[in-house]
mmCIF file with all atom_site columns, C-alpha atoms in Angstrom:
data_model
loop_
_atom_site.group_PDB
_atom_site.id
_atom_site.type_symbol
_atom_site.label_atom_id
_atom_site.label_alt_id
_atom_site.label_comp_id
_atom_site.label_asym_id
_atom_site.label_entity_id
_atom_site.label_seq_id
_atom_site.pdbx_PDB_ins_code
_atom_site.Cartn_x
_atom_site.Cartn_y
_atom_site.Cartn_z
_atom_site.occupancy
_atom_site.B_iso_or_equiv
_atom_site.pdbx_formal_charge
_atom_site.auth_seq_id
_atom_site.auth_comp_id
_atom_site.auth_asym_id
_atom_site.auth_atom_id
_atom_site.pdbx_PDB_model_num
ATOM 1  C CA . PHE C 1 1  ? 41.163 109.577 102.241 1.00 83.00 ? 1  PHE C CA 1
ATOM 2  C CA . ALA C 1 2  ? 44.353 110.230 100.646 1.00 87.00 ? 2  ALA C CA 1
ATOM 3  C CA . ALA C 1 3  ? 45.559 106.851 100.720 1.00 92.00 ? 3  ALA C CA 1
ATOM 4  C CA . ALA C 1 4  ? 42.051 105.241 99.503  1.00 90.00 ? 4  ALA C CA 1
ATOM 5  C CA . ALA C 1 5  ? 42.241 107.360 96.462  1.00 86.00 ? 5  ALA C CA 1
ATOM 6  C CA . GLY C 1 6  ? 45.703 106.570 96.237  1.00 87.00 ? 6  GLY C CA 1
ATOM 7  C CA . THR C 1 7  ? 44.765 103.317 96.090  1.00 90.00 ? 7  THR C CA 1
ATOM 8  C CA . PHE C 1 8  ? 42.205 103.557 93.752  1.00 86.00 ? 8  PHE C CA 1
ATOM 9  C CA . VAL C 1 9  ? 44.535 105.231 91.424  1.00 82.00 ? 9  VAL C CA 1
ATOM 10 C CA . TYR C 1 10 ? 47.213 102.702 91.874  1.00 87.00 ? 10 TYR C CA 1
ATOM 11 C CA . ILE C 1 11 ? 44.587 99.709  91.080  1.00 86.00 ? 11 ILE C CA 1
ATOM 12 C CA . ALA C 1 12 ? 43.212 101.637 88.145  1.00 78.00 ? 12 ALA C CA 1
ATOM 13 C CA . LEU C 1 13 ? 46.579 102.284 86.748  1.00 79.00 ? 13 LEU C CA 1
ATOM 14 C CA . VAL C 1 14 ? 47.634 98.570  87.149  1.00 82.00 ? 14 VAL C CA 1
ATOM 15 C CA . ASP C 1 15 ? 44.686 97.217  85.525  1.00 78.00 ? 15 ASP C CA 1
ATOM 16 C CA . MET C 1 16 ? 44.939 99.450  82.453  1.00 70.00 ? 16 MET C CA 1
ATOM 17 C CA . ILE C 1 17 ? 48.613 98.886  82.176  1.00 72.00 ? 17 ILE C CA 1
ATOM 18 C CA . THR C 1 18 ? 48.034 94.832  82.003  1.00 72.00 ? 18 THR C CA 1
ATOM 19 C CA . GLU C 1 19 ? 45.058 95.484  79.855  1.00 68.00 ? 19 GLU C CA 1
ATOM 20 C CA . LEU C 1 20 ? 46.916 97.312  77.467  1.00 63.00 ? 20 LEU C CA 1
ATOM 21 C CA . SER C 1 21 ? 50.082 95.571  77.188  1.00 64.00 ? 21 SER C CA 1
ATOM 22 C CA . SER C 1 22 ? 48.271 92.215  76.603  1.00 65.00 ? 22 SER C CA 1
ATOM 23 C CA . ALA C 1 23 ? 46.233 94.022  73.596  1.00 58.00 ? 23 ALA C CA 1
ATOM 24 C CA . HIS C 1 24 ? 48.710 95.205  71.724  1.00 56.00 ? 24 HIS C CA 1
ATOM 25 C CA . GLU C 1 25 ? 48.208 93.013  68.742  1.00 57.00 ? 25 GLU C CA 1
ATOM 26 C CA . ASP C 1 26 ? 44.932 94.136  68.394  1.00 56.00 ? 26 ASP C CA 1
ATOM 27 C CA . GLU C 1 27 ? 43.650 96.454  65.704  1.00 59.00 ? 27 GLU C CA 1
ATOM 28 C CA . GLY C 1 28 ? 41.873 99.394  67.393  1.00 66.00 ? 28 GLY C CA 1
ATOM 29 C CA . ASN C 1 29 ? 44.610 99.394  69.932  1.00 70.00 ? 29 ASN C CA 1
ATOM 30 C CA . LEU C 1 30 ? 44.717 103.576 69.709  1.00 75.00 ? 30 LEU C CA 1
ATOM 31 C CA . LEU C 1 31 ? 40.966 103.357 70.632  1.00 77.00 ? 31 LEU C CA 1
ATOM 32 C CA . GLN C 1 32 ? 41.034 101.032 73.072  1.00 74.00 ? 32 GLN C CA 1
ATOM 33 C CA . CYS C 1 33 ? 44.464 103.098 74.901  1.00 75.00 ? 33 CYS C CA 1
ATOM 34 C CA . LEU C 1 34 ? 41.762 106.457 74.271  1.00 81.00 ? 34 LEU C CA 1
ATOM 35 C CA . LEU C 1 35 ? 39.387 104.827 76.016  1.00 81.00 ? 35 LEU C CA 1
ATOM 36 C CA . HIS C 1 36 ? 41.494 104.245 79.094  1.00 76.00 ? 36 HIS C CA 1
ATOM 37 C CA . LEU C 1 37 ? 42.833 106.887 79.393  1.00 83.00 ? 37 LEU C CA 1
ATOM 38 C CA . SER C 1 38 ? 39.637 109.109 79.020  1.00 89.00 ? 38 SER C CA 1
ATOM 39 C CA . GLY C 1 39 ? 38.511 107.101 81.911  1.00 85.00 ? 39 GLY C CA 1
ATOM 40 C CA . LEU C 1 40 ? 41.352 107.531 83.794  1.00 81.00 ? 40 LEU C CA 1
ATOM 41 C CA . LEU C 1 41 ? 41.489 111.657 83.546  1.00 90.00 ? 41 LEU C CA 1
ATOM 42 C CA . LEU C 1 42 ? 37.668 111.236 83.923  1.00 93.00 ? 42 LEU C CA 1
ATOM 43 C CA . GLY C 1 43 ? 37.868 109.603 87.382  1.00 87.00 ? 43 GLY C CA 1
ATOM 44 C CA . VAL C 1 44 ? 40.503 112.114 88.045  1.00 89.00 ? 44 VAL C CA 1
ATOM 45 C CA . ALA C 1 45 ? 38.405 115.151 87.243  1.00 94.00 ? 45 ALA C CA 1
ATOM 46 C CA . ILE C 1 46 ? 35.469 113.791 89.285  1.00 93.00 ? 46 ILE C CA 1
ATOM 47 C CA . MET C 1 47 ? 37.936 113.243 92.420  1.00 89.00 ? 47 MET C CA 1
ATOM 48 C CA . THR C 1 48 ? 39.173 116.671 92.096  1.00 93.00 ? 48 THR C CA 1
ATOM 49 C CA . LEU C 1 49 ? 36.070 118.406 91.817  1.00 92.00 ? 49 LEU C CA 1
ATOM 50 C CA . ILE C 1 50 ? 34.807 116.448 94.854  1.00 88.00 ? 50 ILE C CA 1
ATOM 51 C CA . ALA C 1 51 ? 37.745 117.899 97.284  1.00 88.00 ? 51 ALA C CA 1
ATOM 52 C CA . LEU C 1 52 ? 37.556 121.406 95.230  1.00 90.00 ? 52 LEU C CA 1
ATOM 53 C CA . TYR C 1 53 ? 33.727 121.603 96.575  1.00 88.00 ? 53 TYR C CA 1
ATOM 54 C CA . GLU C 1 54 ? 34.253 119.045 99.662  1.00 87.00 ? 54 GLU C CA 1
ATOM 55 C CA . HIS C 1 55 ? 32.825 122.176 101.997 1.00 84.00 ? 55 HIS C CA 1
ATOM 56 C CA . ASP C 1 56 ? 29.496 122.616 99.578  1.00 83.00 ? 56 ASP C CA 1
ATOM 57 C CA . LEU C 1 57 ? 28.875 119.115 99.440  1.00 79.00 ? 57 LEU C CA 1
ATOM 58 C CA . LYS C 1 58 ? 29.461 118.585 103.319 1.00 80.00 ? 58 LYS C CA 1
ATOM 59 C CA . HIS C 1 59 ? 26.223 121.237 103.301 1.00 81.00 ? 59 HIS C CA 1
ATOM 60 C CA . LEU C 1 60 ? 24.123 120.033 100.223 1.00 79.00 ? 60 LEU C CA 1
ATOM 61 C CA . PHE C 1 61 ? 24.249 116.324 101.840 1.00 79.00 ? 61 PHE C CA 1
ATOM 62 C CA . LYS C 1 62 ? 23.427 117.353 105.166 1.00 77.00 ? 62 LYS C CA 1
ATOM 63 C CA . ASP C 1 63 ? 20.804 115.955 107.338 1.00 68.00 ? 63 ASP C CA 1
ATOM 64 C CA . PRO C 1 64 ? 18.146 118.464 107.716 1.00 68.00 ? 64 PRO C CA 1
ATOM 65 C CA . GLU C 1 65 ? 17.300 118.957 111.923 1.00 61.00 ? 65 GLU C CA 1
#
């Protein structure tokens, strides 16, 4: 799971840096940067919540027998 999460973070960062460097002359660059950063932080927050509440989520989605 750690390798998969690291791969997703790496791909997100590589995509974000490429996108930001190609659009450095556009107006609204600050807005675009903030949107990318907020999306990245939201992804990290979601992964953190999943990691913190993994045990509860296993019981929540457990098949009733």
